[in-house]
Short mmCIF file of C-alpha atoms in Angstrom, two decimals:
data_model
loop_
_atom_site.label_atom_id
_atom_site.label_comp_id
_atom_site.label_asym_id
_atom_site.label_seq_id
_atom_site.Cartn_x
_atom_site.Cartn_y
_atom_site.Cartn_z
CA MET X 1 50.16 -76.49 -35.23
CA GLY X 2 48.57 -74.59 -32.02
CA ARG X 3 49.44 -71.95 -29.42
CA ASN X 4 48.23 -74.43 -26.71
CA PRO X 5 48.33 -78.16 -28.12
CA ARG X 6 47.34 -79.95 -24.65
CA ARG X 7 44.15 -77.73 -24.97
CA ASP X 8 43.50 -78.57 -28.73
CA LEU X 9 44.14 -82.56 -27.41
CA LEU X 10 41.32 -82.08 -24.57
CA ALA X 11 39.01 -80.30 -26.62
CA GLY X 12 39.54 -83.09 -29.50
CA LEU X 13 38.98 -85.62 -27.18
CA THR X 14 36.12 -84.03 -25.97
CA VAL X 15 34.29 -83.66 -29.25
CA ALA X 16 34.93 -86.95 -29.91
CA ILE X 17 33.17 -88.38 -27.12
CA VAL X 18 30.08 -86.26 -27.79
CA ALA X 19 30.56 -86.64 -31.51
CA LEU X 20 30.49 -90.75 -31.16
CA PRO X 21 26.74 -91.47 -30.56
CA LEU X 22 25.84 -88.51 -32.91
CA ALA X 23 27.83 -90.42 -35.48
CA LEU X 24 26.38 -93.78 -35.21
CA GLY X 25 22.83 -92.43 -34.70
CA PHE X 26 23.06 -90.33 -37.97
CA GLY X 27 24.61 -93.20 -39.62
CA VAL X 28 21.45 -95.63 -38.70
CA SER X 29 19.14 -92.53 -39.91
CA SER X 30 20.56 -92.23 -43.07
CA GLY X 31 19.73 -95.86 -44.06
CA LEU X 32 23.32 -96.92 -44.80
CA GLY X 33 24.10 -98.18 -40.83
CA ALA X 34 26.01 -97.05 -38.17
CA GLU X 35 29.37 -97.82 -39.61
CA ALA X 36 28.94 -95.39 -42.37
CA GLY X 37 28.34 -92.68 -39.92
CA LEU X 38 31.56 -93.69 -38.08
CA ALA X 39 33.43 -93.81 -41.49
CA THR X 40 32.24 -89.99 -42.50
CA ALA X 41 33.17 -88.91 -39.04
CA VAL X 42 37.01 -90.38 -39.39
CA VAL X 43 37.60 -89.89 -42.65
CA ALA X 44 35.82 -86.51 -43.82
CA GLY X 45 36.60 -85.04 -40.10
CA ALA X 46 40.22 -85.32 -40.78
CA LEU X 47 40.18 -84.01 -44.42
CA ALA X 48 37.54 -81.05 -43.74
CA ALA X 49 40.09 -80.20 -40.84
CA LEU X 50 43.14 -80.36 -43.13
CA PHE X 51 41.59 -78.64 -46.30
CA GLY X 52 39.07 -76.54 -44.98
CA GLY X 53 38.50 -72.61 -44.20
CA SER X 54 38.35 -72.71 -40.33
CA ASN X 55 41.03 -73.37 -37.52
CA LEU X 56 37.64 -74.75 -35.32
CA GLN X 57 35.60 -76.59 -37.58
CA VAL X 58 34.41 -80.10 -36.88
CA SER X 59 32.81 -82.33 -39.75
CA GLY X 60 30.98 -85.68 -40.30
CA PRO X 61 27.54 -86.57 -40.60
CA THR X 62 24.68 -84.11 -39.56
CA GLY X 63 20.81 -84.44 -39.07
CA ALA X 64 20.13 -81.74 -41.94
CA MET X 65 22.29 -84.12 -44.24
CA THR X 66 20.55 -87.29 -42.81
CA VAL X 67 17.32 -85.68 -44.05
CA VAL X 68 18.46 -85.31 -47.63
CA LEU X 69 19.61 -88.64 -47.33
CA VAL X 70 16.97 -90.74 -46.61
CA PRO X 71 14.64 -90.23 -49.92
CA ILE X 72 17.73 -90.99 -51.76
CA VAL X 73 18.77 -94.37 -50.23
CA ALA X 74 14.86 -95.21 -50.83
CA GLN X 75 14.98 -94.14 -54.29
CA TYR X 76 18.76 -95.33 -55.47
CA GLY X 77 20.03 -97.37 -52.69
CA PRO X 78 23.18 -96.95 -50.79
CA GLY X 79 25.31 -97.47 -53.60
CA GLY X 80 23.34 -94.07 -55.03
CA VAL X 81 23.96 -92.25 -51.95
CA LEU X 82 27.93 -92.95 -52.33
CA THR X 83 27.68 -91.77 -55.49
CA VAL X 84 25.80 -88.87 -54.84
CA GLY X 85 28.43 -87.78 -52.05
CA LEU X 86 31.11 -88.08 -54.71
CA MET X 87 29.32 -86.07 -57.27
CA ALA X 88 28.48 -83.46 -54.56
CA GLY X 89 32.52 -83.57 -53.55
CA VAL X 90 33.15 -82.24 -57.03
CA LEU X 91 30.42 -79.66 -57.14
CA LEU X 92 31.63 -78.12 -54.12
CA ILE X 93 35.14 -77.90 -55.25
CA MET X 94 33.62 -76.15 -58.44
CA LEU X 95 31.97 -73.59 -56.06
CA ALA X 96 35.24 -73.08 -54.44
CA LEU X 97 37.01 -72.57 -57.77
CA LEU X 98 34.16 -70.31 -58.63
CA LYS X 99 34.64 -68.15 -55.52
CA ALA X 100 30.97 -68.80 -54.55
CA GLY X 101 31.71 -68.89 -50.53
CA ARG X 102 30.61 -65.27 -50.10
CA CYS X 103 27.32 -65.61 -51.17
CA MET X 104 26.27 -67.05 -47.56
CA ARG X 105 26.17 -63.40 -46.23
CA TYR X 106 23.23 -62.94 -48.45
CA ILE X 107 20.94 -65.49 -46.70
CA PRO X 108 18.45 -63.80 -44.42
CA ALA X 109 18.32 -64.62 -41.03
CA PRO X 110 14.59 -65.57 -40.94
CA VAL X 111 15.63 -68.04 -43.65
CA VAL X 112 18.38 -69.78 -41.56
CA GLU X 113 16.10 -69.89 -38.51
CA GLY X 114 13.25 -71.47 -40.28
CA PHE X 115 15.66 -74.05 -41.82
CA THR X 116 17.10 -74.90 -38.38
CA PHE X 117 13.62 -75.28 -36.88
CA GLY X 118 12.61 -77.39 -39.87
CA ILE X 119 15.30 -79.93 -39.52
CA ALA X 120 15.01 -80.27 -35.67
CA CYS X 121 11.34 -81.16 -36.46
CA VAL X 122 12.50 -83.37 -39.13
CA ILE X 123 15.34 -84.89 -37.05
CA GLY X 124 12.94 -85.72 -34.20
CA LEU X 125 10.34 -87.32 -36.42
CA GLN X 126 12.81 -89.49 -37.93
CA GLN X 127 13.35 -91.02 -34.65
CA VAL X 128 10.10 -92.15 -33.84
CA PRO X 129 10.23 -95.47 -34.88
CA ASN X 130 13.51 -96.47 -33.15
CA ALA X 131 12.26 -94.50 -29.76
CA LEU X 132 8.91 -96.24 -29.95
CA GLY X 133 11.23 -99.82 -30.72
CA VAL X 134 9.22 -100.78 -34.06
CA ALA X 135 10.56 -101.34 -37.55
CA LYS X 136 10.94 -98.61 -39.64
CA PRO X 137 7.37 -98.39 -41.67
CA GLU X 138 7.43 -97.85 -45.45
CA GLY X 139 7.36 -94.32 -46.87
CA ASP X 140 9.50 -91.43 -48.21
CA LYS X 141 7.56 -88.64 -46.21
CA VAL X 142 8.62 -88.06 -42.65
CA LEU X 143 5.48 -87.27 -41.34
CA VAL X 144 4.04 -90.31 -42.54
CA VAL X 145 6.59 -92.58 -41.49
CA ALA X 146 6.30 -91.38 -37.79
CA TRP X 147 2.37 -91.79 -37.59
CA ARG X 148 2.57 -95.00 -39.11
CA ALA X 149 5.17 -95.92 -36.32
CA VAL X 150 3.01 -94.59 -33.65
CA GLU X 151 -0.15 -96.74 -35.30
CA GLU X 152 2.41 -100.20 -34.86
CA PHE X 153 3.28 -98.91 -31.51
CA VAL X 154 -0.15 -98.90 -30.55
CA ARG X 155 -0.67 -102.18 -31.86
CA THR X 156 2.19 -103.69 -29.88
CA PRO X 157 3.81 -101.60 -27.31
CA ASN X 158 7.45 -101.36 -26.79
CA TRP X 159 7.83 -99.99 -23.45
CA THR X 160 11.48 -100.55 -22.80
CA ALA X 161 12.58 -98.83 -26.21
CA VAL X 162 10.38 -95.82 -25.03
CA ALA X 163 12.07 -95.66 -21.63
CA LEU X 164 15.59 -95.82 -22.65
CA ALA X 165 15.05 -93.19 -25.47
CA ALA X 166 13.15 -90.71 -22.93
CA GLY X 167 15.74 -91.64 -20.32
CA VAL X 168 18.61 -90.84 -22.46
CA ALA X 169 17.43 -87.76 -23.72
CA ALA X 170 16.41 -86.69 -20.27
CA VAL X 171 20.05 -86.87 -19.00
CA MET X 172 21.09 -85.12 -21.94
CA LEU X 173 18.62 -82.17 -21.43
CA LEU X 174 18.83 -82.33 -17.71
CA GLY X 175 22.79 -82.76 -17.53
CA ALA X 176 23.31 -79.64 -20.01
CA ARG X 177 21.68 -77.34 -17.61
CA TRP X 178 23.30 -78.86 -14.52
CA ARG X 179 26.97 -79.26 -15.86
CA PRO X 180 26.97 -77.92 -19.31
CA THR X 181 30.79 -79.01 -19.97
CA VAL X 182 29.91 -82.72 -19.31
CA PRO X 183 29.56 -84.79 -22.56
CA PHE X 184 26.15 -86.22 -20.77
CA SER X 185 25.46 -87.90 -24.35
CA ILE X 186 27.97 -90.60 -23.86
CA VAL X 187 27.26 -91.07 -20.40
CA ALA X 188 23.82 -91.55 -21.26
CA VAL X 189 24.56 -93.91 -23.74
CA ILE X 190 26.82 -96.04 -21.57
CA ALA X 191 24.24 -96.33 -19.04
CA ALA X 192 21.41 -97.46 -21.41
CA THR X 193 23.70 -99.90 -23.07
CA LEU X 194 24.80 -101.44 -19.43
CA ALA X 195 21.16 -101.52 -18.45
CA ALA X 196 20.33 -103.41 -21.66
CA GLN X 197 22.99 -105.94 -21.17
CA LEU X 198 22.53 -106.54 -17.24
CA PHE X 199 18.88 -106.81 -17.52
CA HIS X 200 18.78 -108.97 -20.42
CA LEU X 201 16.04 -106.47 -22.12
CA ASP X 202 15.59 -108.05 -25.22
CA ALA X 203 13.11 -105.63 -26.65
CA ALA X 204 15.89 -102.90 -26.85
CA VAL X 205 17.37 -103.68 -30.18
CA PRO X 206 21.28 -103.08 -30.43
CA ILE X 207 23.05 -101.63 -33.45
CA GLY X 208 24.45 -104.99 -34.78
CA ASP X 209 27.45 -106.00 -35.74
CA LEU X 210 30.15 -103.42 -36.82
CA PRO X 211 33.43 -104.03 -38.60
CA SER X 212 36.61 -103.57 -36.67
CA GLY X 213 38.05 -101.06 -38.83
CA LEU X 214 37.31 -98.99 -41.90
CA PRO X 215 36.96 -100.98 -45.12
CA ALA X 216 39.40 -100.71 -47.97
CA PRO X 217 38.73 -97.67 -50.41
CA SER X 218 36.69 -98.58 -53.66
CA LEU X 219 34.91 -97.10 -56.31
CA GLY X 220 33.02 -100.45 -56.86
CA PHE X 221 29.76 -98.76 -55.93
CA LEU X 222 29.80 -96.13 -59.12
CA ASP X 223 27.53 -96.69 -61.68
CA LEU X 224 28.39 -94.27 -64.51
CA SER X 225 25.03 -95.08 -66.39
CA ALA X 226 23.08 -93.47 -63.21
CA LEU X 227 25.19 -90.34 -62.89
CA GLY X 228 22.46 -88.32 -64.83
CA SER X 229 19.53 -89.38 -62.83
CA LEU X 230 21.93 -88.73 -59.78
CA LEU X 231 22.64 -85.23 -60.65
CA ALA X 232 19.66 -83.41 -59.42
CA PRO X 233 20.34 -85.16 -55.85
CA ALA X 234 24.09 -84.53 -56.06
CA VAL X 235 23.10 -80.52 -56.46
CA ALA X 236 20.90 -80.74 -53.34
CA VAL X 237 23.54 -82.69 -51.04
CA ALA X 238 26.17 -80.02 -52.55
CA ALA X 239 23.96 -77.11 -51.40
CA LEU X 240 23.42 -78.04 -48.26
CA ALA X 241 26.70 -79.10 -47.63
CA ALA X 242 27.98 -75.53 -48.39
CA LEU X 243 24.99 -73.99 -46.37
CA GLU X 244 25.43 -75.72 -43.47
CA SER X 245 29.38 -75.46 -43.34
CA LEU X 246 29.61 -71.95 -44.17
CA LEU X 247 26.91 -71.05 -41.43
CA SER X 248 28.65 -73.29 -38.96
CA ALA X 249 31.98 -71.70 -39.67
CA THR X 250 30.42 -68.27 -39.26
CA VAL X 251 28.57 -69.12 -35.84
CA ALA X 252 32.36 -70.56 -34.68
CA ASP X 253 33.72 -67.07 -35.96
CA GLY X 254 31.21 -65.36 -33.73
CA MET X 255 32.38 -67.43 -30.64
CA THR X 256 35.72 -66.27 -30.90
CA VAL X 257 38.15 -63.34 -30.74
CA GLY X 258 40.63 -63.11 -33.92
CA GLN X 259 39.44 -66.12 -35.77
CA GLN X 260 38.26 -65.51 -39.32
CA HIS X 261 37.36 -68.25 -41.58
CA ASP X 262 37.93 -68.41 -45.53
CA PRO X 263 34.71 -69.40 -47.04
CA ASP X 264 36.04 -70.53 -50.28
CA LYS X 265 38.87 -72.70 -48.92
CA GLU X 266 36.19 -73.98 -46.42
CA LEU X 267 34.01 -75.32 -49.41
CA PHE X 268 37.17 -76.86 -50.72
CA GLY X 269 37.85 -78.84 -47.94
CA GLN X 270 34.27 -79.73 -47.58
CA GLY X 271 34.41 -80.98 -51.33
CA ILE X 272 37.87 -82.98 -50.73
CA ALA X 273 36.13 -84.64 -47.55
CA ASN X 274 32.93 -85.78 -49.74
CA LEU X 275 35.15 -87.00 -52.34
CA ALA X 276 36.85 -89.26 -50.12
CA ALA X 277 34.10 -90.51 -47.47
CA PRO X 278 32.01 -92.30 -50.17
CA LEU X 279 35.22 -94.35 -51.00
CA PHE X 280 35.26 -95.69 -47.59
CA GLY X 281 31.45 -96.31 -47.52
CA GLY X 282 30.70 -92.90 -46.02
CA VAL X 283 27.77 -90.86 -45.97
CA PRO X 284 28.06 -87.26 -47.39
CA ALA X 285 29.39 -85.04 -44.98
CA THR X 286 29.25 -81.38 -43.92
CA ALA X 287 30.23 -78.97 -40.89
CA ALA X 288 28.48 -80.01 -37.45
CA ILE X 289 27.27 -76.60 -35.87
CA ALA X 290 26.81 -78.69 -32.33
CA ARG X 291 30.37 -80.09 -32.46
CA THR X 292 31.93 -77.09 -33.78
CA ALA X 293 30.30 -75.41 -30.94
CA VAL X 294 31.41 -77.88 -28.44
CA ASN X 295 35.19 -77.60 -29.65
CA VAL X 296 35.20 -74.03 -29.18
CA ARG X 297 33.70 -74.01 -25.94
CA THR X 298 36.29 -76.51 -24.65
CA GLY X 299 39.11 -73.91 -25.83
CA ALA X 300 40.18 -74.99 -29.38
CA GLY X 301 42.53 -72.74 -30.73
CA SER X 302 43.67 -74.73 -33.97
CA ARG X 303 42.77 -77.66 -36.30
CA LEU X 304 44.48 -80.16 -34.09
CA ALA X 305 41.55 -80.36 -31.71
CA ALA X 306 39.49 -81.42 -34.98
CA LEU X 307 41.95 -83.79 -35.90
CA THR X 308 42.20 -85.11 -32.61
CA HIS X 309 38.47 -85.83 -32.66
CA ALA X 310 38.88 -87.88 -35.60
CA ALA X 311 41.71 -90.06 -34.75
CA VAL X 312 39.98 -90.63 -31.33
CA LEU X 313 37.05 -92.11 -33.30
CA ALA X 314 39.49 -93.90 -35.64
CA VAL X 315 40.62 -95.74 -32.42
CA ILE X 316 37.27 -96.47 -31.28
CA VAL X 317 36.33 -98.10 -34.76
CA PHE X 318 39.22 -100.21 -34.51
CA ALA X 319 39.52 -101.02 -30.86
CA ALA X 320 36.05 -101.03 -29.60
CA ALA X 321 33.75 -102.04 -32.46
CA PRO X 322 32.22 -104.87 -30.57
CA LEU X 323 31.30 -103.00 -27.88
CA VAL X 324 29.65 -100.16 -29.71
CA SER X 325 27.65 -102.81 -31.64
CA ARG X 326 25.41 -103.21 -28.11
CA ILE X 327 24.38 -99.79 -28.09
CA PRO X 328 20.21 -99.86 -28.33
CA LEU X 329 18.97 -97.97 -31.22
CA ALA X 330 16.52 -96.52 -28.79
CA ALA X 331 19.32 -94.91 -26.61
CA LEU X 332 20.62 -93.57 -30.21
CA ALA X 333 17.31 -92.38 -31.14
CA GLY X 334 17.03 -90.34 -27.41
CA VAL X 335 20.27 -88.65 -28.32
CA LEU X 336 18.96 -87.77 -31.77
CA LEU X 337 15.60 -86.29 -29.82
CA ALA X 338 17.67 -84.50 -27.24
CA THR X 339 19.86 -82.98 -29.83
CA ALA X 340 16.73 -81.94 -32.08
CA ILE X 341 15.22 -80.17 -29.11
CA ARG X 342 18.43 -78.25 -28.31
CA MET X 343 18.58 -77.25 -31.86
CA VAL X 344 15.84 -75.20 -31.23
CA GLU X 345 16.17 -71.50 -30.12
CA VAL X 346 12.94 -70.58 -28.59
CA GLY X 347 14.60 -66.78 -28.26
CA ALA X 348 15.55 -66.39 -31.61
CA LEU X 349 12.43 -67.48 -33.01
CA ARG X 350 10.45 -65.38 -31.06
CA ALA X 351 12.74 -62.54 -31.72
CA MET X 352 12.38 -63.14 -35.69
CA ALA X 353 8.27 -63.62 -35.53
CA ARG X 354 7.98 -60.05 -33.72
CA ALA X 355 10.56 -58.13 -35.93
CA THR X 356 8.60 -57.96 -38.86
CA ARG X 357 5.61 -59.39 -40.34
CA SER X 358 7.56 -60.09 -43.57
CA ASP X 359 10.72 -61.81 -41.16
CA ALA X 360 7.68 -64.07 -39.58
CA ILE X 361 6.20 -64.98 -42.94
CA VAL X 362 9.55 -66.01 -44.36
CA LEU X 363 10.29 -67.85 -41.04
CA VAL X 364 7.31 -70.09 -41.39
CA LEU X 365 7.48 -70.61 -44.96
CA THR X 366 10.86 -72.08 -44.67
CA ALA X 367 10.29 -74.14 -41.69
CA VAL X 368 6.79 -75.84 -43.33
CA ALA X 369 8.77 -76.19 -46.47
CA THR X 370 11.79 -77.85 -44.74
CA LEU X 371 8.87 -80.16 -43.14
CA ALA X 372 6.74 -80.79 -46.21
CA LEU X 373 9.35 -80.87 -49.25
CA ASP X 374 13.06 -80.79 -48.65
CA LEU X 375 15.61 -78.62 -47.10
CA VAL X 376 17.27 -77.38 -50.59
CA HIS X 377 13.53 -76.24 -51.88
CA ALA X 378 12.90 -74.81 -48.45
CA VAL X 379 15.92 -72.43 -48.75
CA ILE X 380 14.83 -71.68 -52.30
CA ILE X 381 11.56 -70.84 -51.00
CA GLY X 382 12.78 -68.85 -48.30
CA LEU X 383 15.15 -66.79 -50.28
CA VAL X 384 12.50 -66.03 -52.96
CA VAL X 385 9.93 -65.25 -50.84
CA ALA X 386 12.40 -62.77 -48.99
CA GLY X 387 13.75 -61.03 -51.52
CA ALA X 388 10.30 -60.71 -52.88
CA LEU X 389 9.28 -59.01 -49.79
CA ALA X 390 12.66 -56.89 -49.58
CA LEU X 391 11.87 -55.58 -53.21
CA ARG X 392 8.26 -54.53 -52.24
CA ALA X 393 9.83 -53.05 -49.12
CA VAL X 394 12.34 -51.13 -51.38
CA ALA X 395 9.81 -50.05 -53.87
CA ARG X 396 7.78 -49.02 -51.26
CA GLN X 397 10.56 -46.27 -50.45
CA ALA X 398 10.56 -44.34 -54.05
CA ARG X 399 8.47 -41.58 -53.97
CA MET X 400 7.25 -38.86 -56.80
CA ASP X 401 6.48 -35.63 -55.07
CA GLN X 402 5.18 -32.29 -56.83
CA VAL X 403 7.99 -29.66 -55.52
CA ASP X 404 7.85 -25.58 -56.05
CA PHE X 405 10.29 -24.73 -58.72
CA ARG X 406 10.41 -20.76 -57.35
CA ALA X 407 13.53 -21.51 -55.80
CA ASP X 408 15.52 -22.50 -58.99
CA LEU X 409 13.41 -19.89 -61.28
CA PRO X 410 16.20 -17.72 -62.61
CA GLY X 411 16.12 -13.84 -62.57
CA GLU X 412 13.61 -11.75 -60.56
CA HIS X 413 10.28 -12.36 -61.20
CA SER X 414 6.68 -10.92 -60.10
CA GLU X 415 4.33 -12.62 -58.35
CA GLU X 416 2.10 -12.52 -61.57
CA GLU X 417 4.68 -13.72 -63.32
CA HIS X 418 4.94 -16.58 -60.79
CA ALA X 419 1.36 -17.66 -60.81
CA LEU X 420 1.49 -17.65 -64.61
CA LEU X 421 4.29 -19.84 -64.71
CA ALA X 422 2.99 -22.21 -62.35
CA GLU X 423 -0.33 -22.37 -64.14
CA HIS X 424 1.36 -24.15 -67.40
CA ILE X 425 4.65 -25.70 -65.67
CA VAL X 426 4.69 -28.47 -62.84
CA ALA X 427 7.83 -30.02 -61.54
CA TYR X 428 8.10 -33.30 -59.57
CA ARG X 429 11.30 -34.83 -57.92
CA ILE X 430 11.79 -38.56 -57.97
CA ASP X 431 13.14 -40.06 -54.77
CA GLY X 432 14.65 -43.51 -54.37
CA PRO X 433 15.11 -46.38 -56.55
CA LEU X 434 13.04 -46.57 -60.05
CA PHE X 435 13.15 -50.17 -61.03
CA PHE X 436 11.08 -53.11 -62.09
CA ALA X 437 9.41 -53.54 -58.49
CA GLY X 438 7.55 -50.15 -58.44
CA ALA X 439 8.29 -48.21 -61.71
CA HIS X 440 4.86 -48.71 -62.91
CA ARG X 441 3.21 -46.71 -60.36
CA PHE X 442 5.17 -43.73 -61.43
CA LEU X 443 3.96 -44.18 -65.11
CA LEU X 444 0.22 -44.15 -63.56
CA GLU X 445 1.10 -40.76 -61.70
CA LEU X 446 2.88 -39.23 -64.47
CA SER X 447 0.07 -40.07 -66.84
CA GLU X 448 -2.67 -38.38 -64.52
CA VAL X 449 -0.95 -35.38 -64.58
CA ALA X 450 -3.35 -32.19 -64.94
CA ASP X 451 -3.73 -29.97 -68.01
CA VAL X 452 -0.32 -28.41 -67.97
CA ARG X 453 1.95 -27.64 -71.03
CA VAL X 454 5.27 -28.46 -69.22
CA VAL X 455 6.26 -31.03 -67.05
CA ILE X 456 9.70 -30.75 -65.59
CA LEU X 457 11.27 -34.29 -63.70
CA ARG X 458 14.02 -33.36 -61.25
CA MET X 459 16.03 -36.73 -61.15
CA SER X 460 18.94 -35.74 -58.89
CA ARG X 461 17.85 -38.11 -55.82
CA VAL X 462 17.06 -41.47 -58.27
CA SER X 463 19.27 -43.86 -56.22
CA THR X 464 18.85 -46.56 -58.92
CA MET X 465 17.30 -47.31 -62.07
CA ASP X 466 16.82 -50.52 -64.21
CA ALA X 467 15.75 -51.13 -67.69
CA THR X 468 12.03 -51.47 -66.61
CA GLY X 469 12.28 -48.06 -65.02
CA ALA X 470 13.90 -46.71 -68.16
CA LEU X 471 10.95 -48.08 -70.13
CA VAL X 472 8.58 -46.64 -67.85
CA LEU X 473 10.25 -43.18 -67.97
CA LYS X 474 10.13 -43.47 -72.00
CA ASP X 475 6.46 -44.53 -72.20
CA ALA X 476 5.71 -41.70 -69.76
CA VAL X 477 7.23 -39.07 -71.69
CA GLU X 478 5.51 -40.20 -74.91
CA LYS X 479 2.16 -40.73 -73.49
CA LEU X 480 2.69 -36.96 -72.28
CA ASN X 481 3.98 -35.93 -75.55
CA ARG X 482 1.12 -37.09 -77.44
CA ARG X 483 -0.90 -34.84 -74.73
CA GLY X 484 0.75 -32.03 -76.35
CA ILE X 485 3.03 -31.86 -72.69
CA ALA X 486 6.40 -31.43 -73.04
CA VAL X 487 8.84 -33.14 -70.63
CA MET X 488 12.01 -31.64 -69.37
CA THR X 489 14.53 -33.57 -67.12
CA SER X 490 17.28 -32.18 -65.02
CA GLY X 491 20.09 -33.90 -62.77
CA VAL X 492 20.47 -37.32 -64.70
CA ARG X 493 23.25 -39.02 -63.02
CA PRO X 494 25.81 -40.93 -64.84
CA GLY X 495 24.91 -44.39 -63.22
CA GLN X 496 21.44 -43.53 -64.92
CA ARG X 497 22.59 -42.66 -68.36
CA ARG X 498 23.19 -46.42 -69.44
CA ALA X 499 19.68 -47.67 -68.56
CA LEU X 500 18.16 -44.69 -70.42
CA GLU X 501 20.36 -44.76 -73.28
CA SER X 502 19.88 -48.76 -73.88
CA VAL X 503 15.85 -48.00 -74.12
CA GLY X 504 16.12 -44.84 -76.29
CA ALA X 505 14.66 -42.53 -73.59
CA LEU X 506 17.66 -40.20 -73.23
CA ASP X 507 17.61 -39.75 -77.18
CA LEU X 508 14.26 -38.95 -77.16
CA LEU X 509 14.56 -36.27 -74.54
CA ARG X 510 17.72 -35.28 -76.57
CA ARG X 511 16.36 -35.06 -79.68
CA GLU X 512 13.74 -32.34 -78.47
CA GLY X 513 16.41 -30.63 -76.68
CA ARG X 514 15.17 -31.53 -73.14
CA GLU X 515 17.55 -33.20 -71.10
CA TYR X 516 19.44 -30.41 -68.75
CA ALA X 517 22.24 -30.67 -66.13
CA THR X 518 20.21 -28.52 -63.70
CA THR X 519 16.69 -27.76 -62.51
CA PRO X 520 17.35 -23.61 -62.95
CA GLU X 521 18.32 -24.83 -66.90
CA ALA X 522 15.51 -27.13 -67.12
CA ILE X 523 12.95 -24.19 -65.96
CA ALA X 524 14.53 -21.81 -68.65
CA GLY X 525 14.13 -24.33 -71.16
CA ALA X 526 10.40 -24.74 -70.21
CA ARG X 527 9.88 -21.04 -70.14
CA ALA X 528 11.50 -20.64 -73.93
CA HIS X 529 9.51 -23.82 -74.76
CA LEU X 530 6.17 -21.93 -74.00
CA HIS X 531 7.24 -18.96 -75.56
CA ARG X 532 7.58 -20.45 -79.02
CA ALA X 533 4.20 -21.78 -78.29
CA GLY X 534 3.01 -18.06 -77.99
CA VAL X 535 1.92 -19.11 -74.03
CA LEU X 536 4.13 -16.76 -72.80
CA PRO X 537 5.77 -13.15 -73.59
CA ALA X 538 9.31 -13.36 -74.19
CA ALA X 539 11.25 -12.47 -71.06
CA PRO X 540 14.47 -10.85 -70.91
CA ASP X 541 16.47 -13.51 -69.28
CA THR X 542 15.09 -16.42 -71.28
CA ALA X 543 17.19 -16.24 -74.36
CA GLU X 544 20.33 -16.03 -72.01
CA ALA X 545 19.43 -18.70 -69.97
CA VAL X 546 18.65 -21.02 -72.74
CA ARG X 547 22.01 -19.91 -74.37
#
């Protein structure tokens, strides 16, 4: 399966050691329990590795998905979450069949960075109750729950839990700087568990009993009458799974040479994984950026590494469930707190904030929306704002400048003739896009043209035109015509004709005989028009030029 199976096996073992406390922690944080996190890591991790579009991707429960699942558990219960995972799997397969995977490239970097920073904040806040050793307060807003947990801790402090959480987080963060290749998360969790057992730390609440193995696959949780109400959460879960998985695959490609993922196949693999995980009691899954990065850094070269990671976790589920069940919740909270801190890339945030004001606005809005609303709404808000700011920037690039038409004037003419023509004819060159974001500015400029007889619009440099731009141009022509000013156009490109024809602007110009291929022909047509109006005497070359 791989060029170096031994290295893939070692990478898979390393990732499994890193993934174990994360799978347990995210399972607990989701509200379905540690066993749900393990089931997801085993089932979804194996199937996504087999059917996905990346050779290096590692999938399982993630912090971002947990953020979405918490309110779903609160509203619909564990059965609702499993149903949502099943529906999300179907939606992901549909997205794969529709070839939607390539849309990932259109998500701006400030949206991704703001999204990641917001997720890190939410994950950190979710761990506050377990880190402080208090029961999770009621509430569906993470800020409210964290604040209530602090208030409860002030009334009844649990310094044992705080010490365990802080110790695990410190070991992970400091150890990563000292020896990046050592999986300090599992070392810290083992140390915290041993300390809790040896010193009989009753305040260190353990995970609790875990089943020795995966449950038999079942659809007993499925309530067909609830499918309609669960569609919106399922869309949110599917959107997040697609976003995070494709982002993770892109990061993995960037860390290697010669690896390239298939985005549509990746969506298909994630769909299969999310179809299967709920049957075994697992939460919805997605690719995990941190675990994928560990996989790449430890030398993985094929899917064997991700499959090994799932197999090792399966062995742990079957053979070591009693030992795993003794891990203190505070220790897992410390793991996730350190994970949240490591998700924040200060350099990337600083670069985005300094790039442009628009990038800074998009970054902050996405992060705040992630914290205050939810992840899918945050991405939508970020994309809408980024799109609006990008359109404004593009619209500002468009210009309409008055230009001297002497260079295009056919025939030889004296200065007196030039002056006479300039008195009655004005030429404008339109540069850039003529579309809905900035077209009305041109209408105002054209409507304020001074008292001349002919306006020539040179359109060869118009880069794009939509229906709004065509309508604005038509309105400007009609307004100028009502003032007795004739409008000539030159250089209309083939790509613009469809929009102009759809709103009748081209027919209007052709009806008056005022649409020309080149600027010299438009000038000759303007002179003929002025001659017919009795403003100019007939020029020797006018008839020939018009002909």
